[in-house]
Tab-separated table of C-alpha atoms in Angstrom:
chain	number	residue	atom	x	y	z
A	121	UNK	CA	0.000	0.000	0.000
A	122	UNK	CA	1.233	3.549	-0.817
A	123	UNK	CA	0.312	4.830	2.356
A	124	UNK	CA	2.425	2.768	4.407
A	125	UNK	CA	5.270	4.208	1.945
A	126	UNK	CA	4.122	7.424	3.019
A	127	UNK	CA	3.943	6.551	6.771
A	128	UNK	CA	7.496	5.431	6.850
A	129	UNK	CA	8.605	8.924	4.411
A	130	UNK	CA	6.807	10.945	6.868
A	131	UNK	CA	7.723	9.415	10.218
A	132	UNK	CA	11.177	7.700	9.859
A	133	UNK	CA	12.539	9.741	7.110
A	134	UNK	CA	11.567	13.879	6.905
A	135	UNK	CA	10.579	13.355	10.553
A	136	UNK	CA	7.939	15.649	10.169
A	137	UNK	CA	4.174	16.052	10.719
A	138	UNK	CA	2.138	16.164	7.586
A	139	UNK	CA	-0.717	18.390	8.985
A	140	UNK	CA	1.780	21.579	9.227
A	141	UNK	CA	3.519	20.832	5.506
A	142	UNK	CA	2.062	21.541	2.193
A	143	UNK	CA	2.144	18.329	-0.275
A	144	UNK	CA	3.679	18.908	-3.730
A	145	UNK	CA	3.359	15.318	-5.543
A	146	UNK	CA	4.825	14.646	-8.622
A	147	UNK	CA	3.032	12.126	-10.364
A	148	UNK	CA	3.712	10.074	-14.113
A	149	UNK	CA	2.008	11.508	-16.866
A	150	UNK	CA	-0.084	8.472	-17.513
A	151	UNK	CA	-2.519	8.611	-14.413
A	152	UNK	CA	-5.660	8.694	-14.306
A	153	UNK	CA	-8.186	10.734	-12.931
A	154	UNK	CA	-9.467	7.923	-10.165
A	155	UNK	CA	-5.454	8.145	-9.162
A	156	UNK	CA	-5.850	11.719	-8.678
A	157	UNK	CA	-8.728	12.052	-6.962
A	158	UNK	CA	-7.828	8.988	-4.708
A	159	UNK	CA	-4.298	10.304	-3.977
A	160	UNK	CA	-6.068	13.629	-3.115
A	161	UNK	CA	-8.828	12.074	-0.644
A	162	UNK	CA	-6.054	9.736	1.067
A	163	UNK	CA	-3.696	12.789	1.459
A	164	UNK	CA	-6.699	15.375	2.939
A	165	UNK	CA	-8.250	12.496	4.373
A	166	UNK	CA	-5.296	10.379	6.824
A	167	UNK	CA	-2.591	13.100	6.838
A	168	UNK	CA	-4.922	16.465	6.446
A	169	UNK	CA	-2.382	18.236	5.291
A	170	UNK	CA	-3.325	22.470	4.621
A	171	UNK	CA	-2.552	22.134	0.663
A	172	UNK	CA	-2.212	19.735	-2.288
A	173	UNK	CA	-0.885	20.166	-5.315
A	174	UNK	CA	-0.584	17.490	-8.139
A	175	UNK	CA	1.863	18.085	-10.797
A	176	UNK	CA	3.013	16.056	-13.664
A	177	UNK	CA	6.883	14.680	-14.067
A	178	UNK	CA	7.051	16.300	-17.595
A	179	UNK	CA	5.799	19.478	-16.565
A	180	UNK	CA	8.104	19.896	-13.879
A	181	UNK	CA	11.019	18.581	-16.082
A	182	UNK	CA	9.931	21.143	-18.695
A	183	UNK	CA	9.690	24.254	-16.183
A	184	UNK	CA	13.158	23.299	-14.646
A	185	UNK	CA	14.430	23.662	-17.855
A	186	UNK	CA	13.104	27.364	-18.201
A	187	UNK	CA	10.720	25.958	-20.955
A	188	UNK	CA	6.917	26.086	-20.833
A	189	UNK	CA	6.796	24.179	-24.171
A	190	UNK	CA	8.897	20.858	-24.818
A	191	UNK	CA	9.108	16.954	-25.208
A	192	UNK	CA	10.062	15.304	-22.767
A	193	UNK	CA	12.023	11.523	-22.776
A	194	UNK	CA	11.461	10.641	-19.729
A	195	UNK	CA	13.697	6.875	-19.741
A	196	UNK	CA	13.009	5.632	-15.924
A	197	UNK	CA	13.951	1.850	-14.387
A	198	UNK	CA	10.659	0.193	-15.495
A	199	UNK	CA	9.409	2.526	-18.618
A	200	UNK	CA	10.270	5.112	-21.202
A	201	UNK	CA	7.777	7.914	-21.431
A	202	UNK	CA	7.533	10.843	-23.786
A	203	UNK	CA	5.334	13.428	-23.105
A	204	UNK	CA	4.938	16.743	-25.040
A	205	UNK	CA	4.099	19.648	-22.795
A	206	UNK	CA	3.006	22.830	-24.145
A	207	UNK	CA	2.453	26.414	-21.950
A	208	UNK	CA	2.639	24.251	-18.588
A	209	UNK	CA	0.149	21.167	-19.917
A	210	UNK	CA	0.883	17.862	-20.697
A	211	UNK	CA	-0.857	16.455	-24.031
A	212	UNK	CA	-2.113	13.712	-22.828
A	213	UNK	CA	-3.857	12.506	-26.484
A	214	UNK	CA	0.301	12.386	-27.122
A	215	UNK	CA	1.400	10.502	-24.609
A	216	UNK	CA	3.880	7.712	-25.764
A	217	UNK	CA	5.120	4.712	-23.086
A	218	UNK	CA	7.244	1.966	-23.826
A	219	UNK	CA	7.957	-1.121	-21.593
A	220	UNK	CA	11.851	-0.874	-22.292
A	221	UNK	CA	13.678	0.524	-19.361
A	222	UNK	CA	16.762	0.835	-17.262
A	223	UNK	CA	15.940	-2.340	-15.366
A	224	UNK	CA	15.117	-4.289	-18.556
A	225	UNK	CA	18.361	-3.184	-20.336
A	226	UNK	CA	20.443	-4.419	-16.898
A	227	UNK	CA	18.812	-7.614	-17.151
A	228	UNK	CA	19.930	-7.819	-20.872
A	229	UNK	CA	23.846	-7.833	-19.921
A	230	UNK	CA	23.330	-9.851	-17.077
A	231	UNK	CA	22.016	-12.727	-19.176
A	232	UNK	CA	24.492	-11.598	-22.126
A	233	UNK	CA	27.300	-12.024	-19.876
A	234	UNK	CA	25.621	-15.155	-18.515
A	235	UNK	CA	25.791	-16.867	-22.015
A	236	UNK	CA	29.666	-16.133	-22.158
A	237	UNK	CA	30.623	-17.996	-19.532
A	238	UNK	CA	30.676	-14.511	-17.082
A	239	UNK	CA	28.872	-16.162	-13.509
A	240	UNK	CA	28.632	-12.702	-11.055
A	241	UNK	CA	29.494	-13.299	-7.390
A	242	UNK	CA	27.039	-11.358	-5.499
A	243	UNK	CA	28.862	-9.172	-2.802
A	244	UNK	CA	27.394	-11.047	0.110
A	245	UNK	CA	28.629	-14.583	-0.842
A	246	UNK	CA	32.646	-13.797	-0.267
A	247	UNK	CA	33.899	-12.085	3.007
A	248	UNK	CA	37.391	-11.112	1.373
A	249	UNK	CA	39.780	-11.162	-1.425
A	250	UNK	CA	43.560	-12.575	-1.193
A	251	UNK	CA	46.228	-14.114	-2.738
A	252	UNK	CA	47.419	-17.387	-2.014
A	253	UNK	CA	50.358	-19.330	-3.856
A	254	UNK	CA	49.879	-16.333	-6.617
A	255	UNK	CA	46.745	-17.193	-7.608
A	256	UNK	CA	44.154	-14.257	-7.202
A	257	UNK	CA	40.746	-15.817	-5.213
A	258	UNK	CA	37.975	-14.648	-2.536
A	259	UNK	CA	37.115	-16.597	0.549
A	260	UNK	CA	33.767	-17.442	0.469
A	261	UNK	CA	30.642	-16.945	2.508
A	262	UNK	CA	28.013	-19.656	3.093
A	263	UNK	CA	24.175	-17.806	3.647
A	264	UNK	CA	22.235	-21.106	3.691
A	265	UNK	CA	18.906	-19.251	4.257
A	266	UNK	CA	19.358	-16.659	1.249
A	267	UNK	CA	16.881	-16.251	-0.942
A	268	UNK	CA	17.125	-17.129	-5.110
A	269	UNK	CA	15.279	-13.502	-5.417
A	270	UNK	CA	18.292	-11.672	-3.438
A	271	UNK	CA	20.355	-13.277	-4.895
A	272	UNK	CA	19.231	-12.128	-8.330
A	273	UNK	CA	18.523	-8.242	-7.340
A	274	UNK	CA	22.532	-8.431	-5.581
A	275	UNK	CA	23.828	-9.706	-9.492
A	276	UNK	CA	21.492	-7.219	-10.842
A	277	UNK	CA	22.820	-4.800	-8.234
A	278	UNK	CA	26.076	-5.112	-10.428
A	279	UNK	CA	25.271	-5.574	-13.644
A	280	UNK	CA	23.571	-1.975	-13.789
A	281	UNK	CA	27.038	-0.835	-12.524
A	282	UNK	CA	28.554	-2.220	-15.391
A	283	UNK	CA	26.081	-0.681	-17.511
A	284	UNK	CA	26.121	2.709	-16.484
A	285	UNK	CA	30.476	2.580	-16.344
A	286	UNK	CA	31.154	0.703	-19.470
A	287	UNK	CA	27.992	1.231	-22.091
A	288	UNK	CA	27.310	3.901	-24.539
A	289	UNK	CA	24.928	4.049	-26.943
A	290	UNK	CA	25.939	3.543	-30.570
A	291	UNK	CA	26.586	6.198	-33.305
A	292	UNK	CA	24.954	3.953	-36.130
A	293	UNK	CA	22.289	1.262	-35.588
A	294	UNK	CA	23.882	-1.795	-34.112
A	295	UNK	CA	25.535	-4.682	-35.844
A	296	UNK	CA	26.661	-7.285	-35.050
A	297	UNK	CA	29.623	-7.924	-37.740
A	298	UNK	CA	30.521	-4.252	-37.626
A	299	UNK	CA	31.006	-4.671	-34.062
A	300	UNK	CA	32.699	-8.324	-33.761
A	301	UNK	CA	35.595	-6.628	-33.598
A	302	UNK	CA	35.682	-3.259	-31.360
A	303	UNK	CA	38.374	-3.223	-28.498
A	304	UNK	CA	37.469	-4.742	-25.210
A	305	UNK	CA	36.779	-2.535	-22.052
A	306	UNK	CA	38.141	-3.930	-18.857
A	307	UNK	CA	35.573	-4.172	-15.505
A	308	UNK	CA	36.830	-5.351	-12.285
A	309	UNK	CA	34.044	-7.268	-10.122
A	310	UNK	CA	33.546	-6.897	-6.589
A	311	UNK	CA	35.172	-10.328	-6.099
A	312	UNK	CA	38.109	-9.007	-8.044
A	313	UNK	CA	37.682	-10.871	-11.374
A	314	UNK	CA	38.456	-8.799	-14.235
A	315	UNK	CA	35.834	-9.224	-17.166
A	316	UNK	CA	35.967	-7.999	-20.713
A	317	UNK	CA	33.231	-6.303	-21.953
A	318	UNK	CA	33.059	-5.903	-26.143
A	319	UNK	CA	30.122	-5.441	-28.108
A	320	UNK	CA	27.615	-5.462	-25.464
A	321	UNK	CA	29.068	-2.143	-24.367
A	322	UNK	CA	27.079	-0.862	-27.975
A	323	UNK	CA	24.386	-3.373	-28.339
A	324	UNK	CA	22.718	-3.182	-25.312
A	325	UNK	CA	22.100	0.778	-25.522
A	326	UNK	CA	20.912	-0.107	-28.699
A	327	UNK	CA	17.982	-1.893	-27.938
A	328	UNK	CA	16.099	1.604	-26.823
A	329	UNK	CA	16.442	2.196	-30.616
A	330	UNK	CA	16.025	-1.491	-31.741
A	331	UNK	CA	13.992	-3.280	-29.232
A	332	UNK	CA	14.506	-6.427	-31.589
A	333	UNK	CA	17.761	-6.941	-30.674
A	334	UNK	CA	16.300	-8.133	-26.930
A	335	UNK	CA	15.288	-11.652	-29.317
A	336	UNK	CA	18.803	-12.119	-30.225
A	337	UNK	CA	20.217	-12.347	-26.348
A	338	UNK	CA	20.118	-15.785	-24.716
A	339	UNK	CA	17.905	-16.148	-21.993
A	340	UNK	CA	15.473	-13.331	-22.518
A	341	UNK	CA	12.878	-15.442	-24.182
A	342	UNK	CA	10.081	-14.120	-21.817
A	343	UNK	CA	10.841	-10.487	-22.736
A	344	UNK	CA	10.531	-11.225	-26.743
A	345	UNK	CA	7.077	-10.442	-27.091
A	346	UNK	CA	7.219	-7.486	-25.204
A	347	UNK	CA	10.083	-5.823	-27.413
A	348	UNK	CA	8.194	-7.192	-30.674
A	349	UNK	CA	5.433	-4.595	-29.989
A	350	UNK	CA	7.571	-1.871	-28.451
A	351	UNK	CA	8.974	0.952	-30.993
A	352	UNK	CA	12.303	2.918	-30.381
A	353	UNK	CA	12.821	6.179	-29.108
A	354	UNK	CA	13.372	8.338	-31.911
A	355	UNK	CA	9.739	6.500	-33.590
A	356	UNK	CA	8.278	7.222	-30.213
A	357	UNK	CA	9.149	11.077	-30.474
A	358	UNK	CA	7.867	11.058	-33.654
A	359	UNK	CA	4.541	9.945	-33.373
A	360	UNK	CA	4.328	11.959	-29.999
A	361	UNK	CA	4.906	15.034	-31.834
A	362	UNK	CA	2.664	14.196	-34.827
A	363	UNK	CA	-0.184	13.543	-32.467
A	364	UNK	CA	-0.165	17.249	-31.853
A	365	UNK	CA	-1.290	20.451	-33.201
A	366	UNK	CA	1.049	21.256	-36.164
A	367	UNK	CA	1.505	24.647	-34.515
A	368	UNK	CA	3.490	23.554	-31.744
A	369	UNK	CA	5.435	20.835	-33.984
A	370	UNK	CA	8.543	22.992	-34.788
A	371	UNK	CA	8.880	24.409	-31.216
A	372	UNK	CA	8.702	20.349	-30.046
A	373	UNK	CA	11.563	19.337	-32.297
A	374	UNK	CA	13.632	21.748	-31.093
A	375	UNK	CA	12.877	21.516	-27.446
A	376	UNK	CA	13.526	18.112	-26.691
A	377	UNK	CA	14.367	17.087	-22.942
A	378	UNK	CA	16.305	14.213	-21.522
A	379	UNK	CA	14.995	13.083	-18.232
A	380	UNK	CA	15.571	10.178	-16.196
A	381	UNK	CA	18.000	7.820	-15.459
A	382	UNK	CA	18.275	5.725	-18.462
A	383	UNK	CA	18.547	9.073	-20.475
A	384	UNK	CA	21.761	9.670	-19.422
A	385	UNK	CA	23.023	6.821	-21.005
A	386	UNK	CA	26.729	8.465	-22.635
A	387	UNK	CA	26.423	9.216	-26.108
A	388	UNK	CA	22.495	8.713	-25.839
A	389	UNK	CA	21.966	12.248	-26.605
A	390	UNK	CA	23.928	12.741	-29.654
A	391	UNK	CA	22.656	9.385	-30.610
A	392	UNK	CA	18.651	10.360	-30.330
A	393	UNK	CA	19.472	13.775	-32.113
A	394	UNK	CA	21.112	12.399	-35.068
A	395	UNK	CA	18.471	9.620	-35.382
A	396	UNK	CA	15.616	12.037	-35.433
A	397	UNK	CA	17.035	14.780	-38.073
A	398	UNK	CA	17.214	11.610	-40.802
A	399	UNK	CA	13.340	10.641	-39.759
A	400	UNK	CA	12.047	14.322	-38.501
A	401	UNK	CA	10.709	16.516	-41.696
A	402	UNK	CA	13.161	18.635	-43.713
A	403	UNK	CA	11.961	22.016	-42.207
A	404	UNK	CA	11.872	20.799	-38.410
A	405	UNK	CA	14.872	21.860	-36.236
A	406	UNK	CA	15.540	19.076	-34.072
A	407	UNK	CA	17.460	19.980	-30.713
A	408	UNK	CA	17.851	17.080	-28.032
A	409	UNK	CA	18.922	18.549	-24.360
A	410	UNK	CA	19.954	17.248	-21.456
A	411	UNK	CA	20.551	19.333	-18.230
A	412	UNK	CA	24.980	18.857	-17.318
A	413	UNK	CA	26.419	15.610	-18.303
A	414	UNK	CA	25.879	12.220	-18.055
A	415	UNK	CA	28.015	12.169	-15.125
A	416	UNK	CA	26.622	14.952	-13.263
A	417	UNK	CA	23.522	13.436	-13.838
A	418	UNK	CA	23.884	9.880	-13.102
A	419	UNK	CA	24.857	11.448	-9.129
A	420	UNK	CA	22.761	13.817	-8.410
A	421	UNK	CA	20.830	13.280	-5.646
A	422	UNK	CA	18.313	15.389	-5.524
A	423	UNK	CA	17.654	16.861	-9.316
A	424	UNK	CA	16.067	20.836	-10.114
A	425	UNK	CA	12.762	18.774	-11.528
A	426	UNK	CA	11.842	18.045	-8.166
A	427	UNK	CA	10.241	21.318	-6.402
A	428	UNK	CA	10.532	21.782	-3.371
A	429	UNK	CA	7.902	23.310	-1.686
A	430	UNK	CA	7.112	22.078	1.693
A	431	UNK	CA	8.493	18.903	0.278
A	432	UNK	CA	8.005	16.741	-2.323
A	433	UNK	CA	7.661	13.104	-2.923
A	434	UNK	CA	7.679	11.323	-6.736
A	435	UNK	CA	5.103	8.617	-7.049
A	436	UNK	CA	6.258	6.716	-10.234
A	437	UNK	CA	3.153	4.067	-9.844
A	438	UNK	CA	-0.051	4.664	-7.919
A	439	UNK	CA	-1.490	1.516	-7.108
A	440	UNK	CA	-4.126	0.810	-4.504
């Protein structure tokens, strides 16, 4: 239950009373109006706090920005959203999601790795490294009682390390004989194996422009039909900005906002930007920004989209 995510923000966390703060939420573009209502009558309701305000992520991406008119690519763990927002409002007729994500991309290389013989030792299972007779190895830990699903988040837990150090998106669409051949980029694992990472570091960006390429990694057979039906980012922000009064077209190409974690994916900008001037139409300016660099962005804690006022939580999912 969300309010039990609430309780535990409120009490153990901001250590505050809700009935003396007012509530800025920040909420996904895709909910409903039954969300808002019932996030506004459990608010008022349990916590009676003096003032609510709901506010969409794109919105408040946009404004932080100094824009009152973009799209926004909003690429998040579970989801990749793009949302055109013009003088403060999200189109919601425009509203494109896709099911390909941070956390979908992680388990890509995890099971890409998997299939080359690369087994991840979960930080828990060894207690320390050392070398004995030469030979590099870990003393291990035995957790009798730990689960199959920690394990698999603590693997995971690396993987998206790897990711976010060693992958880049592609200049040109992936393949895989162009790519056979690229250098190999060292990463050392927590256990102190040293892997080497080649074309993965390029194909698994990819597959937010090619969600095919998901069918051509072992192990990912549940995920196929999922990327068969998803479309990639720069035919997302297409259609978004088609969907919308040709007025506000031009201003949309040439306001387009990174947001998110998976956006700041190196080389993802340039990427999108050069993909969408081949598809976008002849007259349309097409400008793709992203607030500092990938870096600055990957560690901030605490990012200009949130307001604060009072303070503010992000829902991503309202579920009751």
């Amino acid at each position: 239950m969300v309010d039990s995510i609430w309780n535990h923000a409120f009490r153990e966390c901001l250590l505050i009373d809700p009935k003396e703060h007012p509530m800025l939420l920040a909420e996904p573009s895709s909910n409903s109006q039954q969300q808002r209502e019932r996030t506004a009558e459990l608010i008022f309701e349990k916590y009676n706090v003096p003032a609510l305000f709901l506010a969409k992520n794109a919105v408040l991406t946009s404004f932080a920005s100094g824009r009152a008119t973009s799209l926004v690519v909003d690429g998040g763990g579970g989801s990749t959203t793009i949302a055109p927002v013009h003088d403060g409002y999200v189109l919601q007729k425009a509203v494109a999601s896709s099911p390909i994500g941070g956390e979908l991309l992680t388990d890509c290389l995890l099971k890409s790795l998997e299939s080359k013989g690369v087994m991840i030792k979960p930080r828990y299972s060894f207690k320390r490294k050392e070398i004995q007779l030469g030979v590099f190895q870990t003393v291990d830990l035995d957790f009798p009682s730990t689960t199959e699903s920690y394990r698999l988040y603590s693997q995971r837990v690396i993987a998206s390390d790897i990711k976010e150090c060693v992958c880049r998106a592609p200049d040109t669409p992936y393949d895989e004989s162009s790519y056979s051949n690229i250098p190999m980029t060292p990463y050392e694992l927590p256990d102190g194996q040293t892997i080497e990472i080649g074309a993965d570091r390029f194909k698994i960006p990819d597959i937010l422009f090619n969600p095919s390429l998901v069918q051509t990694i072992l192990g990912m057979d549940n995920f196929v039909e999922i990327a068969s039906s998803a479309r990639g980012l720069p035919q997302m922000a297409i259609e978004s900005i088609n969907k919308c009064d040709v007025d506000i077209r031009r201003e949309l190409f040439s306001s387009i906002l990174l947001a998110g974690g998976t956006a700041s994916m190196q080389q993802l900008k340039e990427r999108l930007e050069k993909d969408l001037l081949e598809e976008s139409p002849q007259a349309a300016r097409v400008k793709v920004l992203a607030s500092g660099n990938a870096t600055e962005r990957r560690f901030r804690w605490l990012t200009t989209e949130k307001w604060f006022w009072g303070f503010a939580l992000e829902i991503d999912v309202l579920k009751y």
